[in-house]
DNA sequence: AAATTTGTCTATTTACATTTC
DNA sequence: GGAAATGTAAATAGACAAATT
């Protein structure tokens, strides 16, 4: 085959033809993955059109399509018909637990660590539990006879958030993330598509990438996901599900008003999507809104983690679902984990039924308000202010790059998270940082951290994004 | 297109051509799945060759191939080149936790419930723990500063089983099943193939089916998986991994001798397979064997659950791995669960470092021996007898169908498990039942249960498999 | 031992739909 | 508003290899 004239054709990315081994689609996908992960291809770089690369490599179009698709399902790139294919943001979040090195003194405004002082209440409950005569039975494999009391406590908890669910339609999982894993594994296949806010929960992004489930970003306004945008995407691509955090979306901090919920519910219903409603933050506004699970119960998997609201370390979440998903989800939960530890469930159940959980969330709301009023002091004009949230979403002045802000801030001992960590697909040119106001050990640390960030922003807001930051 | 003459062509299965809608491959796969699940197609039925069905439906061969593959990855059917495609055994085990109804008095010889009386020791340890001043910190999201002490306890535990592992290469998971999920999600893709014993752990089968990972059954002899059979399969199909329980394989009760381990290790090394070594039962023979993880560490994920050995209800397992898998597995563990509860880990760690865990396993071995000697009394000539195992694998006389034995036994109040629950691919004509000798509440119940099973076998061993059982 | 049966794998063809310009 | 650019999705073709007979 003769050499063609592509050798110095200007392509944003190409692959040495000599490295092309069979199967071609794997060669191409592997090379691309390598270059994205190692930063050879930077976020938002446009990749060559599939046809162009196919011509260049002298392989069939579909072979390139398959390679591109493989990378897209891993979350490395994203494609739009008519527009082209681009490299994704750096939303491949590091393992936060590993990076958390307590020996270095750092002010934590990155991860959300919600008011651990209230764990003293949990310890007391645990102490009493292990004194009980039946404590031994809680350490067995199967649930004890009266396991309905646990389900009953979950039902009670749901009631606080305007949700009436039969105990037959509830299971326990080992934390909210585990519930998300179970939902995705049980109800979706690799290649399926799920709609998400264009900025969404990074651990959901990471999980979807791991399971090769494709996330389709939908534009937002100040009240949450735009129904007409969702509808447009439903018409044009074959969406199977949607993921929402209506009580307090992470990271955008929006509480979705009822009007918007109704509009979205209509679209979800019309296109028969599976809704994963992550209502971990409902405890911050108990009883004020009607969850989707109450509006379109037959399509909703409702997940309510207790790690933020009651106790982080026990890793217990509740998952509610309609009858038609019962077999699939129980099956998935069983094969993923076999079971959630009964002792952990018992402690959570006891906290709920005794009313201690209510005391905990009441105090957390109070503490959150206190901390957010301090934030308000440092950033009085900030959009998206949410007085009861555990974090804030701060828009940076137009010329500050949020990744640079993150690293500049880290150099000065404050951990924050860039909006890049939350981005799916194309992101706005202006960018944000998420500040976990709940996490610093005390109010003084919070003030210090916010002061440092305020200063970094003030000193750099006139500097072009790519230049060196003043630190 | 004219009607062809296939209308009354004798095919073991066919699909009404009028029900064939686009995409064809999905129509075909869905119809087949429906018929397998609803019993229209019975286990071991031969399906029409792909070409034949393609001709009949007037679609391309590859379209049928894709449909068959979809079902194969779900574990519904299995295919052999040259031989054909067959419907799988009924190994789709029910959710055991759901079926466990303690209100009915049943003698449990089905699930493995290992000597819960020893949980009193665990309760005492937990009581002390929650009295400690740092108890509160154990309920936080991140591991406390001295989390190395947990890893150190895992390292100590591994040492008992002749395994030297750096604490950098260990993580905790929420039980052994959770460790298996994490290993499969992190290291394998849908469509990948893993070699297993032709009778293997049903929860591994279910998990693989859920994740669309294909299991390739390998023949056994009395010392475990046959190395030459493994090698043959490596040559002919593209295996990515292998799953083994060398200390005491479930359900076949084989302890693999060193000789066999070495032979298998050679093959595993030659073909660069990822070995998932499930060593949950190593505690029954501490220090007597060298695990694969010590022989071929660079290819082995070593999983050691503590649910059987120390305490079932806490759901803690240890997972060890080589450096090259570290990033993938930590990542997978993180996105699957975020974390394993620290309190649960602390209790297990305390039991290990205090030496109480050793006392527990010593007593368990003693109890197991006692119970198995009773089994020996009822089935003196049984093959595969293992005196320290928690269960036994009983071959039924040639004309007894193990599924019928299971249901006959259940009618008389004894739960046992048919070999069908453990079978992958084609199964031998003779069949077995698994009897969990550890599980009955006491020795009297065990005697009663074994007596009933003995009687069922004696009374039916002369009756043809398909006829009615005497109960 | 050779021919046949049967499943496997991946590239290719074709038709299509959306977005951009 | 129509043509061009671009990605999507499924069916099809063809070469291959193992197991059976």
mmCIF file of N, CA, C and O in Angstrom, chain B residues 308-349:
data_model
loop_
_atom_site.group_PDB
_atom_site.id
_atom_site.type_symbol
_atom_site.label_atom_id
_atom_site.label_comp_id
_atom_site.label_asym_id
_atom_site.label_seq_id
_atom_site.Cartn_x
_atom_site.Cartn_y
_atom_site.Cartn_z
ATOM 1 N N UNK B 308 -16.339 -16.141 58.075
ATOM 2 C CA UNK B 308 -16.393 -17.540 58.470
ATOM 3 C C UNK B 308 -15.488 -17.804 59.668
ATOM 4 O O UNK B 308 -15.836 -18.549 60.567
ATOM 5 N N UNK B 309 -14.333 -17.180 59.687
ATOM 6 C CA UNK B 309 -13.337 -17.507 60.706
ATOM 7 C C UNK B 309 -13.568 -16.780 62.026
ATOM 8 O O UNK B 309 -13.491 -17.393 63.092
ATOM 9 N N UNK B 310 -13.854 -15.486 61.964
ATOM 10 C CA UNK B 310 -13.919 -14.713 63.210
ATOM 11 C C UNK B 310 -15.342 -14.315 63.570
ATOM 12 O O UNK B 310 -15.846 -14.690 64.622
ATOM 13 N N UNK B 311 -15.974 -13.551 62.705
ATOM 14 C CA UNK B 311 -17.335 -13.098 63.047
ATOM 15 C C UNK B 311 -18.095 -12.745 61.779
ATOM 16 O O UNK B 311 -17.679 -11.881 61.006
ATOM 17 N N UNK B 312 -19.237 -13.388 61.569
ATOM 18 C CA UNK B 312 -19.996 -13.223 60.327
ATOM 19 C C UNK B 312 -20.621 -11.842 60.208
ATOM 20 O O UNK B 312 -20.671 -11.254 59.138
ATOM 21 N N UNK B 313 -21.094 -11.310 61.320
ATOM 22 C CA UNK B 313 -21.919 -10.112 61.263
ATOM 23 C C UNK B 313 -21.170 -8.821 61.032
ATOM 24 O O UNK B 313 -21.776 -7.813 60.671
ATOM 25 N N UNK B 314 -19.870 -8.822 61.224
ATOM 26 C CA UNK B 314 -19.139 -7.556 61.081
ATOM 27 C C UNK B 314 -18.805 -7.229 59.634
ATOM 28 O O UNK B 314 -18.549 -6.081 59.299
ATOM 29 N N UNK B 315 -18.809 -8.236 58.761
ATOM 30 C CA UNK B 315 -18.542 -8.030 57.334
ATOM 31 C C UNK B 315 -17.215 -7.325 57.102
ATOM 32 O O UNK B 315 -17.169 -6.197 56.590
ATOM 33 N N UNK B 316 -16.139 -7.966 57.482
ATOM 34 C CA UNK B 316 -14.814 -7.416 57.205
ATOM 35 C C UNK B 316 -13.992 -8.478 56.480
ATOM 36 O O UNK B 316 -13.987 -9.641 56.871
ATOM 37 N N UNK B 317 -13.342 -8.070 55.406
ATOM 38 C CA UNK B 317 -12.411 -8.964 54.710
ATOM 39 C C UNK B 317 -11.130 -8.205 54.412
ATOM 40 O O UNK B 317 -11.121 -6.965 54.370
ATOM 41 N N UNK B 318 -10.062 -8.949 54.242
ATOM 42 C CA UNK B 318 -8.789 -8.362 53.837
ATOM 43 C C UNK B 318 -8.511 -8.757 52.392
ATOM 44 O O UNK B 318 -8.787 -9.885 51.993
ATOM 45 N N UNK B 319 -7.947 -7.832 51.660
ATOM 46 C CA UNK B 319 -7.587 -8.125 50.279
ATOM 47 C C UNK B 319 -6.136 -7.693 50.073
ATOM 48 O O UNK B 319 -5.770 -6.567 50.392
ATOM 49 N N UNK B 320 -5.309 -8.617 49.561
ATOM 50 C CA UNK B 320 -3.904 -8.305 49.297
ATOM 51 C C UNK B 320 -3.651 -8.403 47.804
ATOM 52 O O UNK B 320 -4.297 -9.201 47.120
ATOM 53 N N UNK B 321 -2.710 -7.597 47.307
ATOM 54 C CA UNK B 321 -2.511 -7.518 45.864
ATOM 55 C C UNK B 321 -1.107 -7.036 45.568
ATOM 56 O O UNK B 321 -0.469 -6.400 46.402
ATOM 57 N N UNK B 322 -0.625 -7.310 44.360
ATOM 58 C CA UNK B 322 0.687 -6.803 43.962
ATOM 59 C C UNK B 322 0.621 -5.309 43.641
ATOM 60 O O UNK B 322 -0.461 -4.779 43.376
ATOM 61 N N UNK B 323 1.778 -4.671 43.633
ATOM 62 C CA UNK B 323 1.843 -3.232 43.342
ATOM 63 C C UNK B 323 1.118 -2.855 42.062
ATOM 64 O O UNK B 323 0.413 -1.858 42.013
ATOM 65 N N UNK B 324 1.295 -3.677 41.034
ATOM 66 C CA UNK B 324 0.737 -3.273 39.735
ATOM 67 C C UNK B 324 -0.789 -3.211 39.723
ATOM 68 O O UNK B 324 -1.378 -2.600 38.832
ATOM 69 N N UNK B 325 -1.439 -3.837 40.695
ATOM 70 C CA UNK B 325 -2.907 -3.754 40.740
ATOM 71 C C UNK B 325 -3.399 -2.743 41.766
ATOM 72 O O UNK B 325 -4.607 -2.536 41.915
ATOM 73 N N UNK B 326 -2.465 -2.147 42.469
ATOM 74 C CA UNK B 326 -2.823 -1.299 43.598
ATOM 75 C C UNK B 326 -3.754 -0.149 43.207
ATOM 76 O O UNK B 326 -4.809 0.052 43.827
ATOM 77 N N UNK B 327 -3.391 0.585 42.175
ATOM 78 C CA UNK B 327 -4.192 1.745 41.793
ATOM 79 C C UNK B 327 -5.596 1.318 41.366
ATOM 80 O O UNK B 327 -6.595 1.897 41.808
ATOM 81 N N UNK B 328 -5.672 0.284 40.540
ATOM 82 C CA UNK B 328 -6.978 -0.163 40.051
ATOM 83 C C UNK B 328 -7.877 -0.632 41.190
ATOM 84 O O UNK B 328 -9.054 -0.300 41.244
ATOM 85 N N UNK B 329 -7.314 -1.411 42.112
ATOM 86 C CA UNK B 329 -8.151 -1.965 43.176
ATOM 87 C C UNK B 329 -8.550 -0.906 44.206
ATOM 88 O O UNK B 329 -9.688 -0.907 44.679
ATOM 89 N N UNK B 330 -7.648 -0.006 44.555
ATOM 90 C CA UNK B 330 -8.034 1.054 45.504
ATOM 91 C C UNK B 330 -9.132 1.895 44.891
ATOM 92 O O UNK B 330 -10.098 2.287 45.550
ATOM 93 N N UNK B 331 -8.949 2.196 43.610
ATOM 94 C CA UNK B 331 -9.944 2.958 42.882
ATOM 95 C C UNK B 331 -11.306 2.250 42.881
ATOM 96 O O UNK B 331 -12.339 2.847 43.199
ATOM 97 N N UNK B 332 -11.293 0.980 42.561
ATOM 98 C CA UNK B 332 -12.537 0.210 42.532
ATOM 99 C C UNK B 332 -13.192 0.147 43.901
ATOM 100 O O UNK B 332 -14.397 0.320 44.033
ATOM 101 N N UNK B 333 -12.389 -0.079 44.928
ATOM 102 C CA UNK B 333 -12.927 -0.160 46.290
ATOM 103 C C UNK B 333 -13.540 1.178 46.682
ATOM 104 O O UNK B 333 -14.601 1.240 47.311
ATOM 105 N N UNK B 334 -12.875 2.237 46.271
ATOM 106 C CA UNK B 334 -13.355 3.574 46.614
ATOM 107 C C UNK B 334 -14.709 3.852 45.958
ATOM 108 O O UNK B 334 -15.664 4.229 46.623
ATOM 109 N N UNK B 335 -14.816 3.615 44.667
ATOM 110 C CA UNK B 335 -16.064 3.949 43.987
ATOM 111 C C UNK B 335 -17.188 2.966 44.291
ATOM 112 O O UNK B 335 -18.358 3.298 44.162
ATOM 113 N N UNK B 336 -16.845 1.768 44.691
ATOM 114 C CA UNK B 336 -17.895 0.799 45.025
ATOM 115 C C UNK B 336 -18.551 1.129 46.365
ATOM 116 O O UNK B 336 -19.753 0.950 46.533
ATOM 117 N N UNK B 337 -17.770 1.604 47.309
ATOM 118 C CA UNK B 337 -18.208 1.662 48.717
ATOM 119 C C UNK B 337 -17.848 2.947 49.436
ATOM 120 O O UNK B 337 -18.297 3.163 50.547
ATOM 121 N N UNK B 338 -16.844 3.656 48.926
ATOM 122 C CA UNK B 338 -16.109 4.706 49.625
ATOM 123 C C UNK B 338 -15.231 4.112 50.722
ATOM 124 O O UNK B 338 -14.036 4.252 50.700
ATOM 125 N N UNK B 339 -15.852 3.434 51.702
ATOM 126 C CA UNK B 339 -15.000 2.838 52.723
ATOM 127 C C UNK B 339 -15.712 1.734 53.478
ATOM 128 O O UNK B 339 -16.922 1.564 53.377
ATOM 129 N N UNK B 340 -14.932 0.990 54.232
ATOM 130 C CA UNK B 340 -15.461 -0.034 55.125
ATOM 131 C C UNK B 340 -15.502 0.579 56.526
ATOM 132 O O UNK B 340 -14.570 1.271 56.911
ATOM 133 N N UNK B 341 -16.588 0.345 57.273
ATOM 134 C CA UNK B 341 -16.707 1.015 58.571
ATOM 135 C C UNK B 341 -15.524 0.736 59.505
ATOM 136 O O UNK B 341 -15.169 -0.413 59.748
ATOM 137 N N UNK B 342 -14.967 1.804 60.030
ATOM 138 C CA UNK B 342 -13.790 1.679 60.883
ATOM 139 C C UNK B 342 -14.079 0.898 62.166
ATOM 140 O O UNK B 342 -13.246 0.109 62.610
ATOM 141 N N UNK B 343 -15.226 1.104 62.764
ATOM 142 C CA UNK B 343 -15.525 0.352 63.996
ATOM 143 C C UNK B 343 -15.465 -1.145 63.758
ATOM 144 O O UNK B 343 -14.896 -1.885 64.557
ATOM 145 N N UNK B 344 -16.035 -1.580 62.661
ATOM 146 C CA UNK B 344 -16.031 -3.010 62.378
ATOM 147 C C UNK B 344 -14.608 -3.524 62.210
ATOM 148 O O UNK B 344 -14.248 -4.597 62.713
ATOM 149 N N UNK B 345 -13.789 -2.730 61.519
ATOM 150 C CA UNK B 345 -12.392 -3.120 61.326
ATOM 151 C C UNK B 345 -11.672 -3.158 62.677
ATOM 152 O O UNK B 345 -10.915 -4.086 62.968
ATOM 153 N N UNK B 346 -11.917 -2.147 63.486
ATOM 154 C CA UNK B 346 -11.242 -2.069 64.793
ATOM 155 C C UNK B 346 -11.544 -3.306 65.643
ATOM 156 O O UNK B 346 -10.651 -3.856 66.296
ATOM 157 N N UNK B 347 -12.792 -3.738 65.638
ATOM 158 C CA UNK B 347 -13.143 -4.916 66.443
ATOM 159 C C UNK B 347 -12.372 -6.141 65.942
ATOM 160 O O UNK B 347 -11.771 -6.878 66.728
ATOM 161 N N UNK B 348 -12.384 -6.337 64.633
ATOM 162 C CA UNK B 348 -11.643 -7.471 64.059
ATOM 163 C C UNK B 348 -10.151 -7.366 64.390
ATOM 164 O O UNK B 348 -9.517 -8.344 64.819
ATOM 165 N N UNK B 349 -9.594 -6.165 64.222
ATOM 166 C CA UNK B 349 -8.161 -5.969 64.488
ATOM 167 C C UNK B 349 -7.842 -6.284 65.946
ATOM 168 O O UNK B 349 -6.832 -6.934 66.254
#
